[in-house]
Short mmCIF file of C-alpha atoms in Angstrom, two decimals:
data_model
loop_
_atom_site.label_atom_id
_atom_site.label_comp_id
_atom_site.label_asym_id
_atom_site.label_seq_id
_atom_site.Cartn_x
_atom_site.Cartn_y
_atom_site.Cartn_z
CA MET A 1 13.24 -92.74 -20.03
CA ALA A 2 11.58 -89.55 -21.26
CA LYS A 3 13.55 -86.50 -22.35
CA SER A 4 13.67 -83.42 -20.18
CA ALA A 5 11.41 -80.52 -21.14
CA GLN A 6 14.52 -78.51 -22.09
CA ALA A 7 16.07 -81.22 -24.31
CA PHE A 8 16.47 -80.69 -28.03
CA ARG A 9 14.17 -82.71 -30.27
CA THR A 10 14.87 -84.45 -33.56
CA ILE A 11 12.68 -83.57 -36.50
CA SER A 12 10.62 -86.74 -36.00
CA GLU A 13 10.04 -85.89 -32.32
CA ALA A 14 9.18 -82.29 -33.19
CA ALA A 15 6.80 -83.39 -35.95
CA GLU A 16 5.02 -85.72 -33.54
CA ALA A 17 4.74 -83.01 -30.87
CA VAL A 18 3.41 -80.46 -33.38
CA GLY A 19 1.10 -82.86 -35.18
CA ALA A 20 2.49 -82.16 -38.64
CA PRO A 21 4.62 -84.29 -40.99
CA GLN A 22 8.39 -83.76 -41.15
CA HIS A 23 8.27 -82.41 -44.69
CA VAL A 24 5.83 -79.72 -43.54
CA LEU A 25 8.27 -78.57 -40.84
CA ARG A 26 11.00 -78.30 -43.49
CA PHE A 27 8.63 -76.34 -45.73
CA TRP A 28 7.75 -73.95 -42.90
CA GLU A 29 11.47 -73.24 -42.47
CA THR A 30 11.46 -71.81 -46.01
CA LYS A 31 8.38 -69.67 -45.40
CA PHE A 32 9.02 -68.43 -41.86
CA PRO A 33 12.54 -67.07 -41.18
CA PHE A 34 11.93 -67.25 -37.42
CA VAL A 35 11.71 -71.07 -37.67
CA ALA A 36 15.38 -71.99 -37.50
CA PRO A 37 16.30 -75.25 -35.79
CA VAL A 38 19.90 -75.92 -34.88
CA LYS A 39 21.62 -77.86 -37.64
CA ARG A 40 24.47 -80.19 -36.75
CA ALA A 41 27.06 -81.74 -39.02
CA GLY A 42 25.41 -83.41 -41.96
CA GLY A 43 22.42 -81.03 -41.80
CA ARG A 44 20.57 -82.92 -39.06
CA ARG A 45 17.98 -80.68 -37.42
CA PHE A 46 17.50 -80.31 -33.69
CA TYR A 47 14.58 -78.29 -32.37
CA ARG A 48 14.81 -76.33 -29.13
CA PRO A 49 11.73 -76.34 -26.87
CA GLN A 50 10.91 -72.79 -28.02
CA ASP A 51 11.10 -73.94 -31.67
CA VAL A 52 8.45 -76.58 -30.94
CA VAL A 53 6.24 -73.92 -29.32
CA ILE A 54 6.57 -71.70 -32.41
CA LEU A 55 5.79 -74.64 -34.71
CA LYS A 56 2.70 -75.48 -32.65
CA ALA A 57 1.62 -71.86 -32.96
CA ILE A 58 2.07 -71.90 -36.73
CA ARG A 59 0.09 -75.12 -37.01
CA ARG A 60 -2.70 -73.73 -34.87
CA LEU A 61 -2.88 -70.46 -36.80
CA LEU A 62 -2.85 -72.24 -40.17
CA HIS A 63 -5.11 -75.19 -39.39
CA ASP A 64 -7.34 -74.14 -36.51
CA GLU A 65 -7.61 -70.38 -37.02
CA GLY A 66 -7.68 -70.53 -40.83
CA LEU A 67 -4.86 -68.08 -41.54
CA THR A 68 -2.84 -68.36 -44.72
CA ILE A 69 0.96 -68.47 -44.79
CA LYS A 70 0.96 -64.78 -45.67
CA GLY A 71 -1.44 -64.19 -42.79
CA VAL A 72 0.93 -65.84 -40.32
CA GLN A 73 3.84 -63.84 -41.79
CA ARG A 74 1.83 -60.64 -41.35
CA PHE A 75 0.82 -61.64 -37.81
CA TYR A 76 4.52 -62.13 -36.95
CA LYS A 77 5.52 -58.85 -38.57
CA GLU A 78 2.80 -56.85 -36.80
CA GLN A 79 2.70 -58.52 -33.38
CA GLY A 80 6.08 -60.19 -32.97
CA LEU A 81 7.35 -63.58 -31.97
CA ALA A 82 6.11 -63.46 -28.36
CA ALA A 83 2.50 -62.95 -29.51
CA LEU A 84 2.91 -65.74 -32.05
CA ALA A 85 4.38 -68.09 -29.42
CA ALA A 86 1.34 -67.51 -27.21
CA TYR A 87 -0.68 -69.51 -29.76
CA GLY A 88 1.67 -72.47 -29.28
CA GLU A 89 1.49 -72.56 -25.48
CA PRO A 90 -1.51 -70.52 -24.31
CA GLY A 91 -1.16 -69.01 -20.86
CA THR A 92 2.66 -68.95 -20.87
CA ALA A 93 4.53 -65.64 -20.93
CA PHE A 94 7.25 -65.68 -23.57
CA THR A 95 10.03 -63.26 -24.47
CA LEU A 96 12.84 -63.39 -26.99
CA ASP A 97 16.00 -65.25 -26.09
CA ALA A 98 19.52 -65.35 -27.50
CA THR A 99 18.58 -67.61 -30.38
CA GLY A 100 15.82 -65.32 -31.59
CA GLY A 101 13.21 -67.82 -30.48
CA ALA A 102 10.59 -67.61 -27.83
CA ALA A 103 11.54 -68.75 -24.37
CA PRO A 104 10.01 -68.66 -20.93
CA SER A 105 10.73 -65.28 -19.38
CA SER A 106 13.07 -66.80 -16.78
CA THR A 107 15.67 -67.48 -19.50
CA ALA A 108 15.23 -64.20 -21.33
CA PHE A 109 17.80 -61.47 -21.77
CA ALA A 110 17.70 -58.38 -19.64
CA PRO A 111 15.92 -55.65 -21.61
CA VAL A 112 18.05 -52.99 -23.26
CA SER A 113 16.57 -49.61 -22.51
CA VAL A 114 15.85 -47.23 -25.35
CA GLY A 115 17.07 -44.24 -23.35
CA GLY A 116 20.57 -43.60 -22.09
CA SER A 117 23.84 -43.14 -23.89
CA THR A 118 25.03 -45.32 -26.72
CA SER A 119 27.79 -46.74 -24.53
CA ASP A 120 25.22 -47.73 -21.86
CA ARG A 121 23.15 -49.55 -24.45
CA LEU A 122 26.23 -51.26 -25.85
CA ARG A 123 27.25 -52.36 -22.35
CA ALA A 124 23.81 -53.88 -21.85
CA VAL A 125 24.02 -55.69 -25.18
CA LEU A 126 27.51 -56.96 -24.31
CA ALA A 127 26.23 -58.21 -20.95
CA ASN A 128 23.46 -60.11 -22.76
CA ILE A 129 25.97 -61.67 -25.15
CA GLU A 130 28.25 -62.68 -22.30
CA ALA A 131 25.31 -64.24 -20.43
CA ALA A 132 24.38 -66.20 -23.56
CA ARG A 133 27.96 -67.39 -23.92
CA SER A 134 27.98 -68.56 -20.30
CA ARG A 135 24.77 -70.52 -20.86
CA LEU A 136 26.17 -72.04 -24.05
CA ASP A 137 29.41 -73.00 -22.29
CA ALA A 138 27.38 -74.66 -19.53
CA VAL A 139 25.35 -76.64 -22.07
CA LEU A 140 28.44 -77.73 -23.99
CA ALA A 141 30.27 -78.72 -20.81
CA GLY A 142 27.32 -80.78 -19.52
#
């Protein structure tokens, strides 16, 4: 039975999906701070679907597009994670989610407006945190 598209992946499953060896994924974690799989007890890594998309993007930029590690770091710094994620899954709109990774826009946080009072912005941030907690509770309960 195949895993759901939203299931977490082990490092071996992620490496196979990305097309890079496991040790390379671990190395990329040291070079790209936005690559941060969930680590369970004992240090075992689990990759979210958005982590796999980011890893695919890094592989494509490094191997197919010819960028260096510094080039990918600069690309991320200048264009952001959503633009980087687009290289992993072309044609899919991505935004940032609670984990700091890229996610399909249907699971994204509501945007926090730049205007308005500080208390309005803080309320919006609190609403985003509460929504993330609800999603986490649902995952842990299921």
